[in-house]
Amino acid sequence: MLSDTERQAAIEFVYREARLADEARYAEWHALWTDDAVYWVPATTDPAADPERHLSHIYDNRARLDTRVKLLQTGHRYSQEPASLMRRLISNIEVERAENGDLVVASNFKHEMHWWVGRTTHRLRRVDGALKLSQKTVVLVNAAEPLPNLSFLI
C-alpha cells in the first residue's frame, strides 16, 4: 500500500520530468535518471513486446542517454533546428509499488503540435532519499505508423 506522501511525490516527479523536457532543461532532466536507466519507445502497441526482440523507435541505456543529452546541449542537433516547441499534457496518473519496491507510475499523455498520443510508464527508485527514474517506456497509439520526427521523445 502506498502512502499519500509517496503517491504525491511520484506524481510530482512525472510532472517535473515532463516540464524539464518541455523547457529543454536537459542537464536537469538527465539528472533524474538512475545509472542503470532504460528509456524505451517500442514501435508497437503490443503489451507483451520485448525490446530485445521487437523493433523500437528508441531503446536507450544510460550511456545512450548521456550521448543524446550531450548532442542536444551542443546546439547543433539538426533534428532540433528550429527547436521543437512542446508541452506535454499528462493525465490519468496511476501509481503502484513494484515487487522490488520501485514505484511504477503510468499516465496518458498528449503532445501538442503533431498530436502524439500514448501511454507512458515511469519506474521510480529512491536513491539517497531522492526519487530517480530507472526506466521509462512510451507506447504511442500510432506506434506502427511512420513517425516524421521523434525529437519530442526526450
mmCIF file of C-alpha atoms in Angstrom:
data_model
loop_
_atom_site.group_PDB
_atom_site.id
_atom_site.type_symbol
_atom_site.label_atom_id
_atom_site.label_comp_id
_atom_site.label_asym_id
_atom_site.label_seq_id
_atom_site.Cartn_x
_atom_site.Cartn_y
_atom_site.Cartn_z
ATOM 1 C CA MET A 1 0.000 0.000 0.000
ATOM 2 C CA LEU A 2 1.285 3.453 -0.905
ATOM 3 C CA SER A 3 1.088 6.393 1.429
ATOM 4 C CA ASP A 4 -0.441 9.630 0.165
ATOM 5 C CA THR A 5 3.018 11.200 0.503
ATOM 6 C CA GLU A 6 4.632 8.562 -1.744
ATOM 7 C CA ARG A 7 1.840 8.822 -4.313
ATOM 8 C CA GLN A 8 2.099 12.625 -4.421
ATOM 9 C CA ALA A 9 5.904 12.524 -4.715
ATOM 10 C CA ALA A 10 5.626 10.155 -7.692
ATOM 11 C CA ILE A 11 3.009 12.338 -9.407
ATOM 12 C CA GLU A 12 5.114 15.466 -8.870
ATOM 13 C CA PHE A 13 8.151 13.630 -10.276
ATOM 14 C CA VAL A 14 6.307 12.811 -13.531
ATOM 15 C CA TYR A 15 5.135 16.416 -13.924
ATOM 16 C CA ARG A 16 8.673 17.714 -13.243
ATOM 17 C CA GLU A 17 10.231 15.269 -15.733
ATOM 18 C CA ALA A 18 7.828 16.429 -18.464
ATOM 19 C CA ARG A 19 8.363 20.117 -17.673
ATOM 20 C CA LEU A 20 12.165 19.820 -17.768
ATOM 21 C CA ALA A 21 11.994 18.103 -21.161
ATOM 22 C CA ASP A 22 9.482 20.668 -22.491
ATOM 23 C CA GLU A 23 11.721 23.532 -21.391
ATOM 24 C CA ALA A 24 14.891 21.956 -22.870
ATOM 25 C CA ARG A 25 16.494 21.844 -19.417
ATOM 26 C CA TYR A 26 18.427 18.770 -20.437
ATOM 27 C CA ALA A 27 21.036 18.691 -17.664
ATOM 28 C CA GLU A 28 18.307 18.715 -15.008
ATOM 29 C CA TRP A 29 16.259 16.154 -16.972
ATOM 30 C CA HIS A 30 19.345 13.944 -17.324
ATOM 31 C CA ALA A 31 19.988 14.101 -13.557
ATOM 32 C CA LEU A 32 16.618 12.435 -12.932
ATOM 33 C CA TRP A 33 17.819 9.066 -14.273
ATOM 34 C CA THR A 34 19.458 6.172 -12.413
ATOM 35 C CA ASP A 35 22.787 4.702 -13.568
ATOM 36 C CA ASP A 36 21.022 1.562 -14.852
ATOM 37 C CA ALA A 37 18.317 3.524 -16.682
ATOM 38 C CA VAL A 38 16.412 2.277 -19.739
ATOM 39 C CA TYR A 39 14.327 4.527 -21.992
ATOM 40 C CA TRP A 40 12.155 2.565 -24.426
ATOM 41 C CA VAL A 41 9.703 3.632 -27.126
ATOM 42 C CA PRO A 42 8.508 0.437 -28.844
ATOM 43 C CA ALA A 43 7.350 0.516 -32.472
ATOM 44 C CA THR A 44 4.277 -1.479 -31.485
ATOM 45 C CA THR A 45 1.326 -1.265 -29.129
ATOM 46 C CA ASP A 46 1.702 -4.936 -28.135
ATOM 47 C CA PRO A 47 1.849 -5.016 -24.310
ATOM 48 C CA ALA A 48 3.955 -8.193 -24.466
ATOM 49 C CA ALA A 49 6.617 -6.582 -26.662
ATOM 50 C CA ASP A 50 10.236 -7.166 -25.699
ATOM 51 C CA PRO A 51 12.856 -4.558 -26.656
ATOM 52 C CA GLU A 52 15.370 -7.342 -27.351
ATOM 53 C CA ARG A 53 13.059 -8.919 -29.980
ATOM 54 C CA HIS A 54 10.853 -6.111 -31.300
ATOM 55 C CA LEU A 55 11.593 -3.022 -33.341
ATOM 56 C CA SER A 56 11.936 0.154 -31.276
ATOM 57 C CA HIS A 57 11.821 3.849 -32.077
ATOM 58 C CA ILE A 58 14.093 4.395 -29.048
ATOM 59 C CA TYR A 59 15.823 1.850 -26.815
ATOM 60 C CA ASP A 60 18.460 3.736 -24.835
ATOM 61 C CA ASN A 61 20.557 2.787 -21.837
ATOM 62 C CA ARG A 62 22.244 5.389 -19.611
ATOM 63 C CA ALA A 63 25.254 5.714 -21.927
ATOM 64 C CA ARG A 64 22.996 6.440 -24.894
ATOM 65 C CA LEU A 65 21.015 8.950 -22.800
ATOM 66 C CA ASP A 66 24.326 10.653 -21.956
ATOM 67 C CA THR A 67 25.116 10.925 -25.670
ATOM 68 C CA ARG A 68 21.600 12.134 -26.548
ATOM 69 C CA VAL A 69 21.791 14.937 -23.967
ATOM 70 C CA LYS A 70 25.336 15.945 -24.973
ATOM 71 C CA LEU A 71 24.210 16.251 -28.594
ATOM 72 C CA LEU A 72 21.182 18.325 -27.630
ATOM 73 C CA GLN A 73 23.345 20.628 -25.497
ATOM 74 C CA THR A 74 25.723 21.378 -28.389
ATOM 75 C CA GLY A 75 23.004 23.381 -30.124
ATOM 76 C CA HIS A 76 23.892 21.619 -33.388
ATOM 77 C CA ARG A 77 21.245 18.935 -33.398
ATOM 78 C CA TYR A 78 19.746 19.270 -36.882
ATOM 79 C CA SER A 79 16.543 17.482 -35.910
ATOM 80 C CA GLN A 80 16.041 20.398 -33.492
ATOM 81 C CA GLU A 81 16.506 23.262 -35.953
ATOM 82 C CA PRO A 82 14.271 25.039 -35.330
ATOM 83 C CA ALA A 83 13.849 23.795 -31.782
ATOM 84 C CA SER A 84 10.625 21.912 -31.110
ATOM 85 C CA LEU A 85 8.111 23.856 -29.060
ATOM 86 C CA MET A 86 6.418 21.346 -26.801
ATOM 87 C CA ARG A 87 4.029 20.970 -23.921
ATOM 88 C CA ARG A 88 3.230 17.506 -22.676
ATOM 89 C CA LEU A 89 -0.274 17.123 -21.264
ATOM 90 C CA ILE A 90 -0.365 14.302 -18.703
ATOM 91 C CA SER A 91 -3.497 12.686 -17.304
ATOM 92 C CA ASN A 92 -4.858 9.539 -15.668
ATOM 93 C CA ILE A 93 -1.826 9.041 -13.428
ATOM 94 C CA GLU A 94 -1.738 5.703 -11.611
ATOM 95 C CA VAL A 95 0.932 4.775 -9.061
ATOM 96 C CA GLU A 96 1.686 1.312 -7.690
ATOM 97 C CA ARG A 97 4.607 -0.399 -5.989
ATOM 98 C CA ALA A 98 6.655 -2.988 -7.882
ATOM 99 C CA GLU A 99 7.860 -6.201 -6.240
ATOM 100 C CA ASN A 100 11.325 -4.712 -5.663
ATOM 101 C CA GLY A 101 9.967 -1.540 -4.021
ATOM 102 C CA ASP A 102 10.225 0.742 -7.070
ATOM 103 C CA LEU A 103 7.217 2.911 -7.833
ATOM 104 C CA VAL A 104 5.585 2.297 -11.208
ATOM 105 C CA VAL A 105 3.790 5.399 -12.467
ATOM 106 C CA ALA A 106 1.631 5.080 -15.590
ATOM 107 C CA SER A 107 -0.038 8.035 -17.271
ATOM 108 C CA ASN A 108 -1.647 9.067 -20.514
ATOM 109 C CA PHE A 109 -0.117 11.926 -22.466
ATOM 110 C CA LYS A 110 -0.820 14.117 -25.447
ATOM 111 C CA HIS A 111 1.895 16.007 -27.252
ATOM 112 C CA GLU A 112 0.699 19.181 -28.939
ATOM 113 C CA MET A 113 1.764 20.096 -32.464
ATOM 114 C CA HIS A 114 1.586 16.678 -34.103
ATOM 115 C CA TRP A 115 -0.927 15.101 -31.742
ATOM 116 C CA TRP A 116 1.270 12.336 -30.419
ATOM 117 C CA VAL A 117 -0.918 10.327 -28.070
ATOM 118 C CA GLY A 118 0.016 7.372 -25.945
ATOM 119 C CA ARG A 119 0.752 5.979 -22.516
ATOM 120 C CA THR A 120 3.964 6.459 -20.563
ATOM 121 C CA THR A 121 5.183 4.288 -17.718
ATOM 122 C CA HIS A 122 7.863 5.644 -15.380
ATOM 123 C CA ARG A 123 9.715 3.358 -12.962
ATOM 124 C CA LEU A 124 10.995 5.374 -9.992
ATOM 125 C CA ARG A 125 13.513 4.341 -7.358
ATOM 126 C CA ARG A 126 14.716 6.117 -4.242
ATOM 127 C CA VAL A 127 18.455 6.798 -4.439
ATOM 128 C CA ASP A 128 19.949 8.584 -1.446
ATOM 129 C CA GLY A 129 16.451 9.682 -0.428
ATOM 130 C CA ALA A 130 15.509 11.210 -3.797
ATOM 131 C CA LEU A 131 13.279 9.709 -6.482
ATOM 132 C CA LYS A 132 15.211 8.805 -9.636
ATOM 133 C CA LEU A 133 13.974 7.481 -12.973
ATOM 134 C CA SER A 134 15.194 3.948 -13.671
ATOM 135 C CA GLN A 135 13.011 3.144 -16.662
ATOM 136 C CA LYS A 136 10.656 4.993 -18.988
ATOM 137 C CA THR A 137 8.519 3.315 -21.635
ATOM 138 C CA VAL A 138 6.410 5.330 -24.090
ATOM 139 C CA VAL A 139 3.786 3.398 -26.061
ATOM 140 C CA LEU A 140 2.397 5.526 -28.893
ATOM 141 C CA VAL A 141 -1.149 4.928 -30.135
ATOM 142 C CA ASN A 142 0.206 5.275 -33.676
ATOM 143 C CA ALA A 143 3.401 3.302 -32.973
ATOM 144 C CA ALA A 144 3.196 1.216 -36.153
ATOM 145 C CA GLU A 145 2.949 4.274 -38.429
ATOM 146 C CA PRO A 146 5.990 6.120 -39.810
ATOM 147 C CA LEU A 147 6.832 8.961 -37.451
ATOM 148 C CA PRO A 148 8.232 12.122 -39.056
ATOM 149 C CA ASN A 149 10.202 13.476 -36.060
ATOM 150 C CA LEU A 150 10.792 11.764 -32.723
ATOM 151 C CA SER A 151 12.742 14.637 -31.213
ATOM 152 C CA PHE A 152 9.930 15.242 -28.734
ATOM 153 C CA LEU A 153 10.620 11.907 -27.087
ATOM 154 C CA ILE A 154 13.366 13.097 -24.822
#
